[in-house]
Short mmCIF file of C-alpha atoms in Angstrom, two decimals:
data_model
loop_
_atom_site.label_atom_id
_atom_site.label_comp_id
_atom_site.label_asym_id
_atom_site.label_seq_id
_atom_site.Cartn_x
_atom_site.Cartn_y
_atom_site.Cartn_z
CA UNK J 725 0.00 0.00 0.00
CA UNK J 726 1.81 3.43 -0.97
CA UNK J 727 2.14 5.98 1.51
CA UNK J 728 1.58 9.63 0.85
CA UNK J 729 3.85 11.53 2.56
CA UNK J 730 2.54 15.29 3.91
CA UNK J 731 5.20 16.74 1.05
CA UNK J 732 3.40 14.78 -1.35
CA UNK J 733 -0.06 16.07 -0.52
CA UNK J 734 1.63 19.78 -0.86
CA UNK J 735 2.23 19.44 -4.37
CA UNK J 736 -0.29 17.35 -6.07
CA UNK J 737 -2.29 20.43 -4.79
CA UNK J 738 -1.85 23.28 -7.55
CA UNK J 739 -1.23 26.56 -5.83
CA UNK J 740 -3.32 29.44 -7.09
CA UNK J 741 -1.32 33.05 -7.99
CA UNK J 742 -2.70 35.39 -6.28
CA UNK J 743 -3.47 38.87 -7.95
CA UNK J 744 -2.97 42.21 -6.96
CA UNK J 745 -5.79 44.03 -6.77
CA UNK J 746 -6.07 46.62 -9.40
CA UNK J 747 -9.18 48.57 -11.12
CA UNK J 748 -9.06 49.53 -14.83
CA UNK J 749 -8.78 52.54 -15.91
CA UNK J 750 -12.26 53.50 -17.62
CA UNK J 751 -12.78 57.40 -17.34
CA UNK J 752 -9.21 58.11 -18.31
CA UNK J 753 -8.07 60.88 -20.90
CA UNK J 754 -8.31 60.47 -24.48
CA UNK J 755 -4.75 60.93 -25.06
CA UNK J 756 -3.71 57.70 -22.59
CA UNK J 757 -6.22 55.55 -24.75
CA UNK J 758 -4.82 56.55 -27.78
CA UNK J 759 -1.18 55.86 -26.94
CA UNK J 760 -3.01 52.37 -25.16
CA UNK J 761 -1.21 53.53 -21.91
CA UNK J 762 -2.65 53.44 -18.47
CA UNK J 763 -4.34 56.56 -17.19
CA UNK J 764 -4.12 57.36 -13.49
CA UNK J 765 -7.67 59.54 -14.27
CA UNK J 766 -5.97 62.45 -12.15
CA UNK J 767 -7.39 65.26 -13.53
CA UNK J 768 -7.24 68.31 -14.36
CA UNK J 769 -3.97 66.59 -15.60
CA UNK J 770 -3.20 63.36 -15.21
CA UNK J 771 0.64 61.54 -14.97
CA UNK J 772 1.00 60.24 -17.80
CA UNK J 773 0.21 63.23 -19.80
CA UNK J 774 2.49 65.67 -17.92
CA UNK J 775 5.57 62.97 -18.35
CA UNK J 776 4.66 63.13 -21.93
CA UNK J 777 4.22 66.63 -22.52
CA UNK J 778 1.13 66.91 -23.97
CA UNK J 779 -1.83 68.92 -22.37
CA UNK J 780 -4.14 66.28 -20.95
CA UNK J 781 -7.81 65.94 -22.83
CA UNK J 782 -10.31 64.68 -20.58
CA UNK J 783 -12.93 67.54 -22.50
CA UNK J 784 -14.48 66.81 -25.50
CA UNK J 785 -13.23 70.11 -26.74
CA UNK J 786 -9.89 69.46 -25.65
CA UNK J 787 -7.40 68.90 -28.67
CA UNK J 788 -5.58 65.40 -28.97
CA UNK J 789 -1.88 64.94 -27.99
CA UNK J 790 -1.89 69.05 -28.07
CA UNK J 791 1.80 69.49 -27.22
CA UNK J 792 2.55 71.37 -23.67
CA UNK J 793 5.56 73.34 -24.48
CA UNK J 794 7.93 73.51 -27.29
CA UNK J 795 9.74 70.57 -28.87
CA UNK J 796 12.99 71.95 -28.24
CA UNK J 797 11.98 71.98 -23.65
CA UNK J 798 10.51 68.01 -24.55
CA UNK J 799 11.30 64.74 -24.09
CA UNK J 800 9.73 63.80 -27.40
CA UNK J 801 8.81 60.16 -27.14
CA UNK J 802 6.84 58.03 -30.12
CA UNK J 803 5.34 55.27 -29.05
CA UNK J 804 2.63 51.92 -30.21
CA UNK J 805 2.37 48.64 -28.56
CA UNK J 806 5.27 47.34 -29.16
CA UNK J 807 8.15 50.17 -29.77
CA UNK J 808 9.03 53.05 -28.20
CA UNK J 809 11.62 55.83 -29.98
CA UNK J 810 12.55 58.77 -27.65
CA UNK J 811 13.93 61.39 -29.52
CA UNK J 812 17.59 62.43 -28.44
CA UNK J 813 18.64 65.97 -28.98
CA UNK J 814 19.66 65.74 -32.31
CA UNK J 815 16.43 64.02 -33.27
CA UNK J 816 14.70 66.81 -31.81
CA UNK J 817 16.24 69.19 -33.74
CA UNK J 818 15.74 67.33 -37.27
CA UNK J 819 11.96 67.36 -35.94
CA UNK J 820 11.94 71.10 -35.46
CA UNK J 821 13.37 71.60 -38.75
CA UNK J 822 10.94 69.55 -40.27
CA UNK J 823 8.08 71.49 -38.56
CA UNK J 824 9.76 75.36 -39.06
CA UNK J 825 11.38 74.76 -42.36
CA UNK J 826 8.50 74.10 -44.19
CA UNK J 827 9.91 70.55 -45.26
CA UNK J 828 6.43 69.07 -45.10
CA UNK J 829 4.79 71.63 -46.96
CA UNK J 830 6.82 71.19 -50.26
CA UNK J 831 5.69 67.10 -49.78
CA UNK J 832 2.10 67.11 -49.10
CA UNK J 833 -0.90 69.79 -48.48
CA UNK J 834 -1.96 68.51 -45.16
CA UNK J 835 -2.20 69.64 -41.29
CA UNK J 836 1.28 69.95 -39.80
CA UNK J 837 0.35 69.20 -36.28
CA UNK J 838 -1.76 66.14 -37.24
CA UNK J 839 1.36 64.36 -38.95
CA UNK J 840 3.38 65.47 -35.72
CA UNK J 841 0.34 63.69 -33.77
CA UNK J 842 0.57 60.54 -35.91
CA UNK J 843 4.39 60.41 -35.70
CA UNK J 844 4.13 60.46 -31.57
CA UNK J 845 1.87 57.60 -32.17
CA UNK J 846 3.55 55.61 -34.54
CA UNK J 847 7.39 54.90 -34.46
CA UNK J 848 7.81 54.11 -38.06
CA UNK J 849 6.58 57.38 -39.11
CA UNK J 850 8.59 59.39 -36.98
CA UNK J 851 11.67 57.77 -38.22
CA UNK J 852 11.30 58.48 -41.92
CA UNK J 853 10.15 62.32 -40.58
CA UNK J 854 13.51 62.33 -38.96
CA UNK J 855 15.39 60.94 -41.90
CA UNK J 856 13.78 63.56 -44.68
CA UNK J 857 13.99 66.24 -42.18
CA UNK J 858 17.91 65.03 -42.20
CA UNK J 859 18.37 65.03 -45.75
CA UNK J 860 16.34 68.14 -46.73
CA UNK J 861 18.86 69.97 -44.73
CA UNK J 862 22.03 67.98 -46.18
CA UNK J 863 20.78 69.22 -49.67
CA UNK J 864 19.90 72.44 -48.56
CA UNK J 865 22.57 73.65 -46.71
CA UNK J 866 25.48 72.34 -48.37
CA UNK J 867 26.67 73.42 -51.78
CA UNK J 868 28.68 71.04 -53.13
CA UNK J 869 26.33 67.70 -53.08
CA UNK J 870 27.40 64.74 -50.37
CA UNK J 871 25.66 61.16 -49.65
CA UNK J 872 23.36 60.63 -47.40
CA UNK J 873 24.48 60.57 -43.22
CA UNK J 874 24.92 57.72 -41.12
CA UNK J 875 21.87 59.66 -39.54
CA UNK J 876 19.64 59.20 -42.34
CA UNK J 877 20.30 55.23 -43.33
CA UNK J 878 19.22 54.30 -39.86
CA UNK J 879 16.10 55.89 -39.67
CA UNK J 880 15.26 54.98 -42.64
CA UNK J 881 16.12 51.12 -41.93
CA UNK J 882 14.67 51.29 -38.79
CA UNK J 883 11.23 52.55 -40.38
CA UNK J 884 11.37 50.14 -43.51
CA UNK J 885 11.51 47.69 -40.48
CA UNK J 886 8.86 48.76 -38.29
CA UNK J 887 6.48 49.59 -41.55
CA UNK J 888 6.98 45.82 -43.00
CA UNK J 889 6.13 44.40 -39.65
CA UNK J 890 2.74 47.00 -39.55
CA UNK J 891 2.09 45.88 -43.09
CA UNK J 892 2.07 41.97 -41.95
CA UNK J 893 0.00 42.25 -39.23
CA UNK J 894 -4.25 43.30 -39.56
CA UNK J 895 -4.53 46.97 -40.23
CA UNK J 896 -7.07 49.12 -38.39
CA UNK J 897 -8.65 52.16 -39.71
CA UNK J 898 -6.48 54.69 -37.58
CA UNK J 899 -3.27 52.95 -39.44
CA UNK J 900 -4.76 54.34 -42.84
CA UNK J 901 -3.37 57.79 -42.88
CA UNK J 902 0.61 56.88 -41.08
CA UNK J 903 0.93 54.61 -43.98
CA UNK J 904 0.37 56.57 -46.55
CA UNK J 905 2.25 59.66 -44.65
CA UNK J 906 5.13 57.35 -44.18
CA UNK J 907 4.76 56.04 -48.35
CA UNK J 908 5.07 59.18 -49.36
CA UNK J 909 8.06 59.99 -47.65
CA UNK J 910 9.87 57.03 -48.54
CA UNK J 911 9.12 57.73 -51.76
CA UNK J 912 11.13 60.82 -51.82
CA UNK J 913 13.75 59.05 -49.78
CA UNK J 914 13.49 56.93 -53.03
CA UNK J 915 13.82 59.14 -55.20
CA UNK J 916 16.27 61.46 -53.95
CA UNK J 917 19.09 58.69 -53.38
CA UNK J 918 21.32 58.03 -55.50
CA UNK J 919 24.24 55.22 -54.65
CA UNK J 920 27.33 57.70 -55.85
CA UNK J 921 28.06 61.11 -56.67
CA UNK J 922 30.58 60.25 -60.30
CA UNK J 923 27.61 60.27 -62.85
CA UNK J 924 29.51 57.37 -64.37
CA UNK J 925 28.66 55.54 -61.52
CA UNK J 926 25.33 55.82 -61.60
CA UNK J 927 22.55 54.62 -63.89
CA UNK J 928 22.26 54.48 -66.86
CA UNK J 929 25.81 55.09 -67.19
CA UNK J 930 26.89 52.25 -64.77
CA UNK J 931 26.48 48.55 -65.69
CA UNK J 932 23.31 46.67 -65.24
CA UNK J 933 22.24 45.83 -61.53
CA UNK J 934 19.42 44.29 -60.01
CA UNK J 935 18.66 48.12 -58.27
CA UNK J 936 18.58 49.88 -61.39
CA UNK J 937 15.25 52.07 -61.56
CA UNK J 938 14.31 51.22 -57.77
CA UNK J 939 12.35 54.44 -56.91
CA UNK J 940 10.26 53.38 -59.77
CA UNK J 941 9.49 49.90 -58.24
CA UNK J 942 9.13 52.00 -55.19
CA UNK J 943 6.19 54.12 -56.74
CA UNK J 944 4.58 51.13 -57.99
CA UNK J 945 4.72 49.39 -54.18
CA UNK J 946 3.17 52.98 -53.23
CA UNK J 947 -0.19 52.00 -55.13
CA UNK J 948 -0.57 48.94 -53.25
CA UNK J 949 -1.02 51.13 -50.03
CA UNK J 950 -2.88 53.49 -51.34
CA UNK J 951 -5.36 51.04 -52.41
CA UNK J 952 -5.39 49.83 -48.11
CA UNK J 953 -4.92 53.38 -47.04
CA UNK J 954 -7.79 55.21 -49.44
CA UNK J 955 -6.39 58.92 -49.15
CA UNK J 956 -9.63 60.80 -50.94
CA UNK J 957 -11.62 59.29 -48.30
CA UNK J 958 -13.87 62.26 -46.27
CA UNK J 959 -11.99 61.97 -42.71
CA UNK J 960 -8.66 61.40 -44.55
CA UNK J 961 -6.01 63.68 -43.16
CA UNK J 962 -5.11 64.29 -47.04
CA UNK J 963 -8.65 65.50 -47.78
CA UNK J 964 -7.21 69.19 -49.09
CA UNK J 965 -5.14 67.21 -51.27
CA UNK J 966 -8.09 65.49 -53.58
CA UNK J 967 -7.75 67.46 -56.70
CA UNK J 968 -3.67 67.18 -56.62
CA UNK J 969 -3.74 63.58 -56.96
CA UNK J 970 -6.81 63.62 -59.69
CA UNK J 971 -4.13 65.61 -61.60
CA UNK J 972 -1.76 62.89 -60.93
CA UNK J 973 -3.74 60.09 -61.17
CA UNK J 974 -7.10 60.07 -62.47
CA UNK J 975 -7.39 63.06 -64.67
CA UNK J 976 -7.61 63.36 -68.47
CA UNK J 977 -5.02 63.13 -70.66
CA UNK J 978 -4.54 65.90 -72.56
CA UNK J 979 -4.17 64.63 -76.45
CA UNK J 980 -4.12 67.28 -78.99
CA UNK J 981 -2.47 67.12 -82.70
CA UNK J 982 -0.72 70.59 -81.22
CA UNK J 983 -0.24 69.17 -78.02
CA UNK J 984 3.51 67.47 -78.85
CA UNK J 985 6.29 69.33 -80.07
CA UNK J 986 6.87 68.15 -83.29
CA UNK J 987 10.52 67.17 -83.01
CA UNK J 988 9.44 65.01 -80.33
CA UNK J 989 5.97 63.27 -82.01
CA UNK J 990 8.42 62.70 -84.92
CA UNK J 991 11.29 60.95 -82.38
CA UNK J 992 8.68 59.24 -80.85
CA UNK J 993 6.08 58.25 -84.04
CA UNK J 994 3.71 59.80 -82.55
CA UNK J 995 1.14 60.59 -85.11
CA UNK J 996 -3.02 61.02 -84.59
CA UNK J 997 -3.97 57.06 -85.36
CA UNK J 998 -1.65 56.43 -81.99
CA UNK J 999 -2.51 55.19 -78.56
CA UNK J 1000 -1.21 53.98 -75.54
CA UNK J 1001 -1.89 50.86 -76.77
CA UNK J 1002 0.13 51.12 -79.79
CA UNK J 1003 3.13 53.43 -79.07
CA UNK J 1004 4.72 52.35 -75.74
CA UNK J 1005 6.02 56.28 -75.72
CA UNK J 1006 2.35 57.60 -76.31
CA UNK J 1007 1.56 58.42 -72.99
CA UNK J 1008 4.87 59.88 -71.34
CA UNK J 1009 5.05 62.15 -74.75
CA UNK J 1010 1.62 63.53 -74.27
CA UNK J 1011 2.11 64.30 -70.08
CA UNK J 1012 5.95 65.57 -70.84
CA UNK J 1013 4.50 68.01 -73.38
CA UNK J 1014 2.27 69.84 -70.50
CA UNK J 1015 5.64 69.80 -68.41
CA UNK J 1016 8.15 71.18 -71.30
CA UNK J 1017 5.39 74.38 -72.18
CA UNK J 1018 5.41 75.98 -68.97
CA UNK J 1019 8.35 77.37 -66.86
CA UNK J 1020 9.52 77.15 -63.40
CA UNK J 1021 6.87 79.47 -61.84
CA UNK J 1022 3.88 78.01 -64.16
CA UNK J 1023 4.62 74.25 -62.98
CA UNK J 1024 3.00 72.91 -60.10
CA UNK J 1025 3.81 69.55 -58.04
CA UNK J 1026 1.16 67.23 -59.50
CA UNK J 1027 2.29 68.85 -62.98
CA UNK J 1028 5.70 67.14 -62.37
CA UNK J 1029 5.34 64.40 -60.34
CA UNK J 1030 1.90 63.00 -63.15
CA UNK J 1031 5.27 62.09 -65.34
CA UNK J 1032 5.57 58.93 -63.13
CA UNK J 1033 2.64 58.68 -61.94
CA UNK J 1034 1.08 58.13 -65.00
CA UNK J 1035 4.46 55.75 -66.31
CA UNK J 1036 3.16 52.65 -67.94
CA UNK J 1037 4.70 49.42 -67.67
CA UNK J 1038 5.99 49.54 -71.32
CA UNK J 1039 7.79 52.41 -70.72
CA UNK J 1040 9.33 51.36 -67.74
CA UNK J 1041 10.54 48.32 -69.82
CA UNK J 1042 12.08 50.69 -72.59
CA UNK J 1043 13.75 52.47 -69.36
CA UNK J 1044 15.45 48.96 -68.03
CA UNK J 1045 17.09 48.59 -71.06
CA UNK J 1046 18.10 51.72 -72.20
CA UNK J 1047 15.97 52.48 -75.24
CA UNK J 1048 17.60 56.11 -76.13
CA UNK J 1049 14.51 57.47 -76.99
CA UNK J 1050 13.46 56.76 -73.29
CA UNK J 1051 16.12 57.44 -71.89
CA UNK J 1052 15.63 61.41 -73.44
CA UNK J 1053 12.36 61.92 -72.41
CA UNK J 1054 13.26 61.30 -69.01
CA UNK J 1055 16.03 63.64 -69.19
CA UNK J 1056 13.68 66.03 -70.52
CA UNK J 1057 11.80 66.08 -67.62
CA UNK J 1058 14.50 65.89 -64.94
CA UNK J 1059 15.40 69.43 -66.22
CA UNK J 1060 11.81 70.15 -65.70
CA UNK J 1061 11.73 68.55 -62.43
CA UNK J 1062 14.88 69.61 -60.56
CA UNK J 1063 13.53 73.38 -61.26
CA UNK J 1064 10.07 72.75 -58.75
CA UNK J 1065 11.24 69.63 -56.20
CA UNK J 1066 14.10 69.78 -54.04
CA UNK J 1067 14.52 65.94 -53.90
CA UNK J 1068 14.48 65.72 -57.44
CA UNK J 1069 17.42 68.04 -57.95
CA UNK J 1070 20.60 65.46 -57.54
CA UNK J 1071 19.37 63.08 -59.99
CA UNK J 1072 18.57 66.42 -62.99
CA UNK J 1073 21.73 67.15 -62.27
CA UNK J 1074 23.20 63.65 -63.11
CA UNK J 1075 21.36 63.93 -66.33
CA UNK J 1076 21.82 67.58 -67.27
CA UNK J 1077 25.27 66.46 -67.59
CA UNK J 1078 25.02 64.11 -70.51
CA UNK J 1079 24.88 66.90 -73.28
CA UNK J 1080 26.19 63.85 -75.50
CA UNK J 1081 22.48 61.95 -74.99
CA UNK J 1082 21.65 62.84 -78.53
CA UNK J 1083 24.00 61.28 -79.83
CA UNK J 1084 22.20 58.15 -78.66
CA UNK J 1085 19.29 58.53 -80.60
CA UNK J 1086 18.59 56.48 -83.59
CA UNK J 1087 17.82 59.07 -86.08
CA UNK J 1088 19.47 61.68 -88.74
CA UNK J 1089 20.06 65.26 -88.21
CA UNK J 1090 16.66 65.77 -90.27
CA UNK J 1091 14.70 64.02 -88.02
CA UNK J 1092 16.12 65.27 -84.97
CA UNK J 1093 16.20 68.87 -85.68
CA UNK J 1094 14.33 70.78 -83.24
CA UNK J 1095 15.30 68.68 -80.03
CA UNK J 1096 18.55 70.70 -79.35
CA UNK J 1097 15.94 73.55 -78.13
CA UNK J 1098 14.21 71.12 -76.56
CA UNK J 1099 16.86 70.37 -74.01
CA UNK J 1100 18.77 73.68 -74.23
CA UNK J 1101 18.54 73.88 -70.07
CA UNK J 1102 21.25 70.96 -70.56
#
């Protein structure tokens, strides 16, 4: 007969873990729910809050995350569920410029102080705000051109990070506007970098590499959130911004027998039976030749930035390998470009250097004769 010993007893007996007792925190401040933080419900300002430095919103006419006191007096601190980036004082100081240099403002027509409210609440946006804060003032500020700083590569690996996690988990309806905020900007992170200063070393000068064109793949990945992110929707934070992207994206074509210089239509066979269906250049001709009539002061973003927008895939293709018929129209409109957007400016000047691009072109001096004044700002 087996013998339980008193030991025994003890621990065939599971031993319940006891709880502290605690009480949720129901009636706390909006700003403590929406950085999913406990609320100590002290009011007229609770803990939380005043350690954050944001004036505490338990009114329903109280602003959201409204900041306290400056940037530069704050501990800034963005924060989700699962990262948090404080902001040392260099950080802090890229965030300031980005606020009172009017960085944002030559990006995207939308609320400054809501994107500053979205970046406190989401890490990967503050990180690529940080990064093009960075490298608007490395372009800016310095006159001869330099590479990117150690500063900007690691915010913007540290936000491609935290955004490809976001993207693999399910998305809520608050995550709609960060993602396409933080889209955009890598897309002008994109767009701006280039991997050396020698034009020789860059394309299409360099030889063929698997990241040739990569801010174009990058526009093309940008679709795919806009389609989860739906920026013309009513309560989108890019509301004001509706009839910019219709120029972009949605609008007419403009096709008109007088619409394409004739030098070009001629380069390009462009004549009225063609479509975008039958002329792979059709449809970069006809949205260059709005561009190439106006000047500097005429040309709006969406004016410039419809070029690629609107690129089709055969285009792209003629790009990739080089066609020098392609390869001129987008020089054409990186002397366009580098005139209106600051990010743009590095890669015009790559190609405003290759005066000897017409060389390239398969034609005779008949057929090419008016394209010299076409790309006079070479």
């Amino acid at each position: 007969m087996a013998v339980t010993t008193v030991n025994q007893k003890e621990a065939a007996v599971p031993r319940l873990r006891l709880r502290k007792a605690h009480r949720k925190s129901r009636n706390g401040c909006r700003n403590c729910k929406l950085r999913r933080v406990k609320c100590d419900e002290v009011q007229p300002t609770c803990q939380r809050c005043s350690a954050y430095g944001v004036l505490c919103n338990y009114g329903s006419d109280a602003p959201d995350l409204q900041m306290a006191r400056e940037i530069e007096d704050l501990a800034v601190i963005s924060a989700d569920a699962t990262t948090t980036l404080e902001l040392n004082r260099e950080s802090r100081d890229h965030l300031i410029s980005f606020e009172k240099s009017g960085t944002l403002v030559t990006i995207a027509t939308v609320h400054h102080k809501e994107v500053l409210q979205l970046a406190c609440l989401n890490p990967y946006l503050m990180h690529v705000i940080l990064a093009i804060a960075a490298m608007h003032n490395r372009l800016r500020d310095t006159p001869a051109p330099r590479g990117p700083s150690t500063f900007e590569s690691y915010h913007v690996s540290q936000c491609a990070a935290l955004l490809g996690r976001k993207l693999s988990q399910p998305l809520q309806a608050e995550d709609r506007d960060p993602l396409w905020m933080t889209s955009t900007l890598l897309g002008v992170m994109s767009t701006s970098s280039i991997p050396s200063l020698i034009p020789q070393e860059v394309w299409p000068l360099k030889p063929s590499n698997t990241s040739d064109l990569e801010w174009l793949r990058m526009a093309e990945g940008k679709m795919a959130v806009w389609r989860i992110a739906d920026p013309l929707r009513p309560n989108s934070l890019f509301r004001d911004m509706a009839e910019e992207y219709a120029q972009m994206y949605d609008g007419p074509l403009r096709i008109g027998n007088g619409q394409v210089p004739p030098a070009l239509a001629r380069l390009c066979c462009i004549t009225p039976s063609s479509s975008p269906d039958t002329n792979p250049y059709f449809t970069a001709v006809h949205t260059l030749a709005t561009v190439l009539k106006l000047h500097a002061g005429q040309l709006s973003r969406a004016h410039i930035l419809s070029f690629t927008s609107r690129m089709e895939r055969p285009f792209k293709s003629l790009l990739h390998v080089r066609d020098p018929v392609a390869l001129l129209l987008l020089s054409l409109w990186y002397v366009k470009a580098g005139d209106v957007i600051w990010w743009l400016q590095l890669r015009a000047k790559h190609h405003a250097d290759r005066k000897d691009i017409l060389d390239l072109l398969p034609c005779g001096p008949e057929q090419s004769a008016g394209l010299h004044d076409l790309s006079s700002p070479f």
